[in-house]
Amino acid sequence: MSEAMDTENRNSYKQSLKATSLFGGVQIFNILIQIIRSKFAAVLLGPEGMGVMGLLNSTITMISSFTNCGLGTSAVRNIAEANGANDTKRIALIISVFRRLVWITGLTGALICLVSASLLSQVTFGNTDFTFAFIILSFSVLLMQLTSGQNALMQGMRKYRYLAKANVVGNAVGLIFIIPLYYFWKIDAIVPVLLFSNALIFILSYIYARKIKIEKEEITITDIKVEGRDMLKMGVLISLQGMLAILASYFIRIFISRMGSIDDVGLFNAGFTIVNTYVGLVFTAMATDYYPRLSAIASDNDSFVRAINQQAEISLLLLAPIIIAFIAYIRVAVVVLYSTKFIPTEGMMYWAMAAMFFKAMAWSMSYGLLAKGDSKVYFWNEFITVCYGLIFNMIGYYYWGLIGLGISSFIKYGFYFLQLWIICRIKCNLKFTRSIM
């Protein structure tokens, strides 16, 4: 019995490491692309340009999050379940319904952005100078949702290599065209770059998703209602949670621009881009492989708890050298990746990078809530976290400036970890192993 369990544990570790290796490799490549892209953007646009880009991008991301109904996450579970059962007709039915829902939600988001362009410009920048920019970027909202649909299809069908290739090729090709745009148009290139990037990623995700052979299935309004209701049930709560997180990100940028300056928004955006990008290989692997794998064993509580422990341990082992090395050479990294103008982000990033230890542990548990189907508990947990996270950020920046934002991130993820540990302890009797603690 013990030998069989040891074999199962080894296989589980191998599967986790295999997924992490694949998407970790993709992420490392993307990091190299991001280094070059960020360096050129920082030098050619400066902090102000980075601030404008951050505000525009966070606004359209917020609209997309509000209107996508969480389909990119909830549909993965439905598709993977049907794929695991080798039910080709059900796969075809789910995907047919899913594609229609993606178009409906994508067009809705684009229309909202288009109609409210003037209002968005006024709220975001305090004037209507960016009205036309938001009109153009309404197409990006549609493209973002269509891309999310293609990615969900590849993830649900476990075509991870297609997903990885679309990501790598998109970033590489995009870089070739984006740098000249920044060079010749400077700050005026921001809107074309955002639109072009989203269009390119959609085209590539579409090309690779088309390689998956899916039977054609005629569907009725009843099919859309029945299958759509199932996907939307969890998806809406996930979407609300995502929207709240984006909304909080949007408000803190507005708060910084009002209490400080657009330059500080650019510094904040640049600093957290570095933090999130360079630890992203761990979290990308978790989002891609860990969630569907955990869902498959949700009914077996012992295996479920064991999987959470394994993922937490793997995440910490992978993160530790990345975080320690980055903290040791953070100033050099800032100058190399951006320029000396971005050195004020140094203190903020010390704290934000240290917070990633708490985040890794917390994410291992938060996916457990979704895998168990506790979408309401998941939503309220995230809602509470977003609320006190925003408050911590506002207090931190008001009293201590940029470094206060780093400290608030550390405190937020510390609370987030404790909060989730208590919930999972009650829900599934979660106990962390000695190797983690």
Coordinates of C-alpha atoms in Angstrom, one line a residue:
M1 CA 0.0 0.0 0.0
S2 CA 2.8 2.4 1.0
E3 CA 4.8 1.4 -2.1
A4 CA 1.8 2.1 -4.4
M5 CA 1.3 5.5 -2.7
D6 CA 4.9 6.3 -3.2
T7 CA 4.7 5.4 -6.9
E8 CA 1.5 7.6 -7.2
N9 CA 3.3 10.5 -5.5
R10 CA 6.3 10.2 -7.8
N11 CA 4.0 10.1 -10.9
S12 CA 2.2 13.2 -9.6
Y13 CA 5.4 15.1 -9.1
K14 CA 6.6 14.1 -12.5
Q15 CA 3.4 15.3 -14.1
S16 CA 3.6 18.6 -12.2
L17 CA 7.2 19.1 -13.2
K18 CA 6.5 18.2 -16.8
A19 CA 3.9 20.9 -17.1
T20 CA 6.1 23.4 -15.3
S21 CA 9.0 22.6 -17.6
L22 CA 6.9 23.1 -20.7
F23 CA 5.3 26.4 -19.7
G24 CA 8.3 27.4 -17.6
G25 CA 10.3 27.2 -20.8
V26 CA 7.7 29.2 -22.6
Q27 CA 7.7 31.8 -19.8
I28 CA 11.5 32.1 -19.8
F29 CA 11.4 32.8 -23.6
N30 CA 8.6 35.3 -23.0
I31 CA 10.6 36.9 -20.3
L32 CA 13.5 37.5 -22.7
I33 CA 11.1 39.0 -25.2
Q34 CA 9.5 41.1 -22.4
I35 CA 13.0 42.3 -21.3
I36 CA 13.7 43.6 -24.8
R37 CA 10.2 45.0 -25.3
S38 CA 10.2 46.7 -21.9
K39 CA 13.6 48.2 -22.4
F40 CA 12.7 49.8 -25.6
A41 CA 9.3 51.0 -24.2
A42 CA 11.0 52.5 -21.1
V43 CA 13.7 54.3 -23.2
L44 CA 11.4 55.5 -26.0
L45 CA 8.3 56.2 -24.0
G46 CA 9.6 57.1 -20.6
P47 CA 7.7 56.8 -17.3
E48 CA 4.8 59.0 -18.6
G49 CA 4.3 56.8 -21.7
M50 CA 4.5 53.7 -19.6
G51 CA 1.8 55.2 -17.3
V52 CA -0.5 56.0 -20.3
M53 CA -0.1 52.5 -21.6
G54 CA -0.8 51.0 -18.2
L55 CA -4.0 53.0 -17.8
L56 CA -5.3 52.1 -21.3
N57 CA -4.4 48.5 -20.9
S58 CA -5.9 48.1 -17.4
T59 CA -9.1 49.8 -18.6
I60 CA -9.8 47.5 -21.6
T61 CA -8.8 44.5 -19.5
M62 CA -11.3 45.6 -16.9
I63 CA -14.1 45.8 -19.5
S64 CA -13.1 42.4 -20.9
S65 CA -13.1 40.9 -17.4
F66 CA -16.6 42.4 -16.7
T67 CA -18.1 41.0 -19.9
N68 CA -16.4 37.7 -20.5
C69 CA -18.5 35.8 -17.9
G70 CA -15.5 33.7 -16.8
L71 CA -16.0 31.5 -19.8
G72 CA -12.2 31.1 -20.4
T73 CA -12.0 29.3 -17.1
S74 CA -15.3 27.6 -16.5
A75 CA -15.4 26.0 -20.0
V76 CA -12.1 24.3 -19.5
R77 CA -13.6 22.1 -16.9
N78 CA -16.5 21.1 -19.2
I79 CA -14.4 20.5 -22.2
A80 CA -11.8 18.5 -20.2
E81 CA -14.5 16.4 -18.6
A82 CA -16.0 15.4 -22.0
N83 CA -12.5 14.9 -23.5
G84 CA -11.6 12.6 -20.6
A85 CA -14.7 10.5 -21.3
N86 CA -13.9 10.4 -25.0
D87 CA -17.4 11.5 -25.7
T88 CA -16.8 13.1 -29.2
K89 CA -20.5 14.2 -29.6
R90 CA -20.6 16.0 -26.2
I91 CA -17.2 17.6 -27.0
A92 CA -18.6 18.9 -30.2
L93 CA -21.8 20.2 -28.5
I94 CA -19.9 21.9 -25.7
I95 CA -17.5 23.6 -28.0
S96 CA -20.2 24.7 -30.4
V97 CA -22.2 26.3 -27.6
F98 CA -19.0 27.8 -26.1
R99 CA -17.9 29.4 -29.4
R100 CA -21.3 31.2 -29.7
L101 CA -21.2 32.4 -26.1
V102 CA -17.6 33.7 -26.7
W103 CA -18.8 35.8 -29.7
I104 CA -21.8 37.1 -27.8
T105 CA -19.8 38.2 -24.8
G106 CA -16.9 39.5 -26.9
L107 CA -19.2 41.7 -29.0
T108 CA -21.0 42.9 -25.8
G109 CA -17.7 44.0 -24.3
A110 CA -16.6 45.8 -27.5
L111 CA -19.9 47.6 -27.8
I112 CA -19.7 48.8 -24.2
C113 CA -16.2 50.1 -24.8
L114 CA -17.2 51.8 -28.0
V115 CA -20.3 53.5 -26.6
S116 CA -18.6 54.7 -23.4
A117 CA -15.3 55.8 -25.0
S118 CA -15.7 59.5 -24.0
L119 CA -16.7 58.6 -20.4
L120 CA -13.8 56.2 -20.1
S121 CA -11.4 58.9 -21.2
Q122 CA -12.8 61.4 -18.8
V123 CA -12.7 59.0 -15.8
T124 CA -9.3 57.5 -16.6
F125 CA -7.4 60.6 -17.7
G126 CA -9.5 63.5 -16.5
N127 CA -10.2 64.7 -20.1
T128 CA -11.6 63.5 -23.4
D129 CA -8.3 63.4 -25.2
F130 CA -8.3 59.6 -25.3
T131 CA -11.8 59.1 -26.6
F132 CA -10.7 58.0 -30.0
A133 CA -8.1 55.7 -28.4
F134 CA -10.9 53.8 -26.6
I135 CA -13.0 53.6 -29.7
I136 CA -10.1 51.9 -31.5
L137 CA -9.4 49.6 -28.5
S138 CA -13.0 48.4 -28.5
F139 CA -11.8 46.0 -31.1
S140 CA -9.1 44.8 -28.7
V141 CA -11.8 43.9 -26.2
L142 CA -13.4 41.6 -28.8
L143 CA -10.1 40.0 -29.8
M144 CA -9.2 39.4 -26.2
Q145 CA -12.4 37.4 -25.6
L146 CA -12.0 35.4 -28.9
T147 CA -8.4 34.6 -27.9
S148 CA -9.5 33.4 -24.5
G149 CA -12.0 31.1 -26.2
Q150 CA -9.3 29.5 -28.4
N151 CA -7.0 29.1 -25.4
A152 CA -9.7 27.4 -23.3
L153 CA -10.3 25.0 -26.2
M154 CA -6.6 24.0 -26.4
Q155 CA -6.3 23.8 -22.6
G156 CA -9.5 21.7 -22.2
M157 CA -8.4 19.3 -24.9
R158 CA -5.0 19.1 -23.3
K159 CA -3.2 20.4 -26.4
Y160 CA -0.6 22.2 -24.3
R161 CA 2.1 22.3 -27.0
Y162 CA -0.3 24.1 -29.4
L163 CA -1.0 26.6 -26.6
A164 CA 2.7 27.0 -25.9
K165 CA 3.6 27.5 -29.6
A166 CA 0.9 30.1 -30.1
N167 CA 2.2 32.0 -27.1
V168 CA 5.9 31.8 -28.2
V169 CA 5.4 32.7 -31.9
G170 CA 3.0 35.6 -31.0
N171 CA 5.5 37.2 -28.6
A172 CA 8.4 36.8 -31.0
V173 CA 6.7 38.1 -34.1
G174 CA 5.1 40.9 -32.1
L175 CA 8.4 42.1 -30.9
I176 CA 9.7 42.5 -34.5
F177 CA 6.9 44.9 -35.4
I178 CA 6.4 46.7 -32.1
I179 CA 9.9 48.1 -31.6
P180 CA 9.8 50.1 -34.9
L181 CA 6.4 51.5 -34.0
Y182 CA 7.8 52.7 -30.6
Y183 CA 10.8 54.2 -32.4
F184 CA 9.0 56.2 -35.0
W185 CA 5.8 57.1 -33.3
K186 CA 6.8 57.2 -29.6
I187 CA 3.8 57.7 -27.3
D188 CA 1.4 57.8 -30.3
A189 CA 2.3 54.1 -31.0
I190 CA 0.7 52.9 -27.7
V191 CA -2.8 52.4 -29.1
P192 CA -1.6 50.7 -32.4
V193 CA 0.7 48.5 -30.4
L194 CA -2.1 47.3 -28.1
L195 CA -4.4 46.6 -31.0
F196 CA -1.8 44.9 -33.1
S197 CA -0.6 42.7 -30.2
N198 CA -4.1 41.5 -29.5
A199 CA -4.9 40.9 -33.1
L200 CA -1.7 38.9 -33.6
I201 CA -2.2 36.7 -30.6
F202 CA -5.8 36.0 -31.7
I203 CA -4.7 35.0 -35.2
L204 CA -2.1 32.6 -33.9
S205 CA -4.4 31.1 -31.3
Y206 CA -7.0 30.6 -34.0
I207 CA -4.5 28.9 -36.3
Y208 CA -3.4 26.4 -33.6
A209 CA -6.9 25.8 -32.3
R210 CA -8.0 24.9 -35.8
K211 CA -5.5 22.0 -35.8
I212 CA -7.8 20.2 -33.2
K213 CA -10.2 18.0 -35.0
I214 CA -13.7 18.7 -33.7
E215 CA -16.9 17.1 -35.1
K216 CA -19.5 19.5 -36.4
E217 CA -22.7 19.5 -34.3
E218 CA -25.9 21.2 -35.0
I219 CA -27.2 23.0 -31.9
T220 CA -30.5 24.4 -30.9
I221 CA -31.6 27.3 -28.6
T222 CA -32.3 24.6 -26.0
D223 CA -28.7 23.3 -26.3
I224 CA -27.4 26.8 -25.8
K225 CA -29.6 27.3 -22.7
V226 CA -28.7 24.0 -21.1
E227 CA -25.0 23.8 -21.8
G228 CA -24.6 27.6 -21.5
R229 CA -26.2 27.7 -18.1
D230 CA -23.7 25.1 -16.8
M231 CA -20.7 27.1 -18.1
L232 CA -22.0 30.4 -16.9
K233 CA -23.0 29.2 -13.5
M234 CA -19.4 29.1 -12.2
G235 CA -18.1 31.4 -14.9
V236 CA -20.1 34.5 -13.8
L237 CA -18.7 34.3 -10.2
I238 CA -15.2 33.8 -11.6
S239 CA -15.8 36.8 -13.9
L240 CA -17.0 39.0 -11.1
Q241 CA -13.9 38.1 -9.0
G242 CA -11.7 38.9 -12.0
M243 CA -13.5 42.1 -12.6
L244 CA -13.1 43.2 -9.0
A245 CA -9.4 42.5 -9.1
I246 CA -9.0 44.5 -12.4
L247 CA -11.3 47.3 -11.0
A248 CA -9.0 47.5 -7.9
S249 CA -6.0 47.6 -10.1
Y250 CA -7.7 50.4 -12.1
F251 CA -8.6 52.4 -9.1
I252 CA -5.2 52.2 -7.5
R253 CA -3.7 53.6 -10.7
I254 CA -6.2 56.4 -10.7
F255 CA -5.5 57.0 -7.1
I256 CA -1.7 57.2 -7.7
S257 CA -2.2 59.5 -10.7
R258 CA -4.4 61.9 -8.6
M259 CA -2.3 61.8 -5.4
G260 CA 1.0 61.6 -7.1
S261 CA 1.7 61.7 -10.9
I262 CA 1.4 59.8 -14.1
D263 CA 5.2 59.1 -13.7
D264 CA 4.4 57.2 -10.5
V265 CA 1.8 55.2 -12.3
G266 CA 4.5 54.2 -14.8
L267 CA 6.9 53.3 -12.1
F268 CA 4.3 51.3 -10.3
N269 CA 3.3 49.5 -13.5
A270 CA 6.9 48.8 -14.5
G271 CA 7.9 47.5 -11.0
F272 CA 5.0 45.1 -10.7
T273 CA 5.4 44.0 -14.3
I274 CA 8.9 42.8 -13.4
V275 CA 7.7 41.0 -10.3
N276 CA 4.7 39.3 -12.0
T277 CA 6.7 38.4 -15.1
Y278 CA 9.7 36.8 -13.5
V279 CA 7.7 34.6 -11.1
G280 CA 5.1 33.9 -13.8
L281 CA 6.5 30.6 -14.9
V282 CA 5.3 29.0 -11.6
F283 CA 1.8 30.5 -11.7
T284 CA 1.4 29.9 -15.5
A285 CA 2.0 26.2 -14.9
M286 CA -0.5 26.2 -12.0
A287 CA -3.2 27.9 -14.1
T288 CA -2.7 25.6 -17.1
D289 CA -2.2 22.1 -15.6
Y290 CA -2.8 22.1 -11.9
Y291 CA -6.4 23.2 -11.9
P292 CA -7.8 20.5 -14.3
R293 CA -5.6 17.8 -12.6
L294 CA -6.9 18.8 -9.2
S295 CA -10.5 18.8 -10.4
A296 CA -10.1 15.2 -11.5
I297 CA -9.3 14.0 -7.9
A298 CA -11.6 16.4 -6.0
S299 CA -13.8 13.6 -4.7
D300 CA -10.8 11.8 -3.2
N301 CA -9.9 14.0 -0.3
D302 CA -6.6 12.3 0.6
S303 CA -5.3 12.6 -2.9
F304 CA -6.7 16.1 -3.1
V305 CA -4.8 17.3 0.0
R306 CA -1.7 15.5 -1.2
A307 CA -1.8 17.3 -4.5
I308 CA -2.1 20.7 -2.9
N309 CA 0.9 19.9 -0.7
Q310 CA 2.9 18.7 -3.8
Q311 CA 2.0 21.8 -5.8
A312 CA 2.8 24.1 -2.9
E313 CA 6.2 22.4 -2.4
I314 CA 7.1 22.5 -6.1
S315 CA 6.1 26.2 -6.3
L316 CA 8.3 27.1 -3.3
L317 CA 11.3 25.1 -4.6
L318 CA 11.1 26.8 -8.0
L319 CA 10.4 30.3 -6.6
A320 CA 13.1 30.4 -4.0
P321 CA 16.2 30.7 -6.2
I322 CA 14.3 33.2 -8.6
I323 CA 13.3 35.4 -5.7
I324 CA 16.7 35.3 -3.9
A325 CA 18.7 36.0 -7.0
F326 CA 16.4 38.9 -8.1
I327 CA 16.4 40.5 -4.6
A328 CA 20.2 40.3 -4.7
Y329 CA 20.6 42.0 -8.1
I330 CA 17.4 44.1 -8.2
R331 CA 19.0 47.4 -9.0
V332 CA 21.1 46.0 -11.8
A333 CA 18.0 44.3 -13.2
V334 CA 16.0 47.6 -13.1
V335 CA 18.7 49.5 -15.0
V336 CA 19.2 46.7 -17.5
L337 CA 15.5 46.1 -18.1
Y338 CA 14.4 49.7 -18.1
S339 CA 16.7 52.7 -17.3
T340 CA 18.1 54.7 -14.4
K341 CA 14.8 56.6 -14.3
F342 CA 13.1 53.5 -12.9
I343 CA 15.5 53.1 -9.9
P344 CA 12.8 54.5 -7.5
T345 CA 10.9 51.2 -7.9
E346 CA 13.7 49.3 -6.1
G347 CA 12.3 49.4 -2.6
M348 CA 8.8 48.6 -3.7
M349 CA 10.0 45.5 -5.6
Y350 CA 11.9 44.1 -2.6
W351 CA 8.7 43.8 -0.6
A352 CA 6.6 42.7 -3.6
M353 CA 9.0 40.0 -4.6
A354 CA 9.1 38.6 -1.0
A355 CA 5.3 38.5 -1.0
M356 CA 5.4 35.9 -3.8
F357 CA 6.2 33.1 -1.2
F358 CA 2.8 33.8 0.4
K359 CA 1.1 34.0 -3.0
A360 CA 2.5 30.6 -4.2
M361 CA 1.1 28.9 -1.1
A362 CA -2.2 30.7 -1.3
W363 CA -2.7 29.9 -5.0
S364 CA -2.2 26.2 -4.4
M365 CA -5.2 26.4 -2.0
S366 CA -7.4 28.8 -4.0
Y367 CA -7.5 26.4 -7.0
G368 CA -8.7 23.8 -4.6
L369 CA -11.9 25.8 -3.9
L370 CA -12.6 25.9 -7.7
A371 CA -11.8 22.2 -8.1
K372 CA -14.2 21.3 -5.3
G373 CA -16.9 23.4 -7.0
D374 CA -17.0 25.9 -4.1
S375 CA -17.4 28.8 -6.4
K376 CA -19.3 31.0 -3.9
V377 CA -16.7 30.4 -1.2
Y378 CA -14.0 31.2 -3.8
F379 CA -15.8 34.4 -4.8
W380 CA -16.3 35.8 -1.3
N381 CA -12.7 34.9 -0.4
E382 CA -11.3 36.8 -3.4
F383 CA -13.8 39.7 -2.9
I384 CA -12.6 40.2 0.7
T385 CA -9.0 40.0 -0.4
V386 CA -9.5 42.6 -3.1
C387 CA -11.2 45.0 -0.7
Y388 CA -8.5 45.0 2.0
G389 CA -5.8 44.8 -0.7
L390 CA -7.0 48.0 -2.2
I391 CA -7.2 49.7 1.2
F392 CA -3.7 48.6 2.1
N393 CA -2.4 49.9 -1.3
M394 CA -4.1 53.3 -0.8
I395 CA -2.8 53.7 2.8
G396 CA 0.7 52.5 1.7
Y397 CA 1.0 54.9 -1.1
Y398 CA -0.5 57.9 0.8
Y399 CA 2.0 57.6 3.7
W400 CA 5.1 56.0 2.2
G401 CA 4.8 56.4 -1.6
L402 CA 6.0 53.6 -3.9
I403 CA 7.7 51.6 -1.2
G404 CA 4.4 51.6 0.6
L405 CA 2.8 49.8 -2.3
G406 CA 5.4 47.0 -1.9
I407 CA 4.8 46.7 1.8
S408 CA 1.0 46.6 1.3
S409 CA 1.5 43.7 -1.2
F410 CA 3.5 41.7 1.3
I411 CA 0.9 42.3 4.0
K412 CA -2.0 41.5 1.6
Y413 CA -0.6 38.1 0.6
G414 CA 0.2 37.3 4.2
F415 CA -3.4 37.8 5.1
Y416 CA -4.5 36.0 1.9
F417 CA -2.5 32.9 2.8
L418 CA -3.8 32.7 6.4
Q419 CA -7.4 33.3 5.2
L420 CA -7.2 30.4 2.6
W421 CA -5.4 28.1 5.1
I422 CA -8.3 28.5 7.6
I423 CA -10.9 27.9 4.8
C424 CA -9.2 24.8 3.4
R425 CA -8.6 23.5 6.9
I426 CA -12.3 23.6 7.6
K427 CA -13.4 22.5 4.1
C428 CA -11.0 19.6 3.5
N429 CA -8.9 19.2 6.6
L430 CA -5.8 20.5 4.9
K431 CA -2.5 20.1 6.7
F432 CA 0.8 21.2 5.2
T433 CA 3.6 18.7 5.4
R434 CA 6.8 19.3 7.3
S435 CA 8.8 19.7 4.1
I436 CA 6.8 22.8 3.3
M437 CA 6.7 24.4 6.8

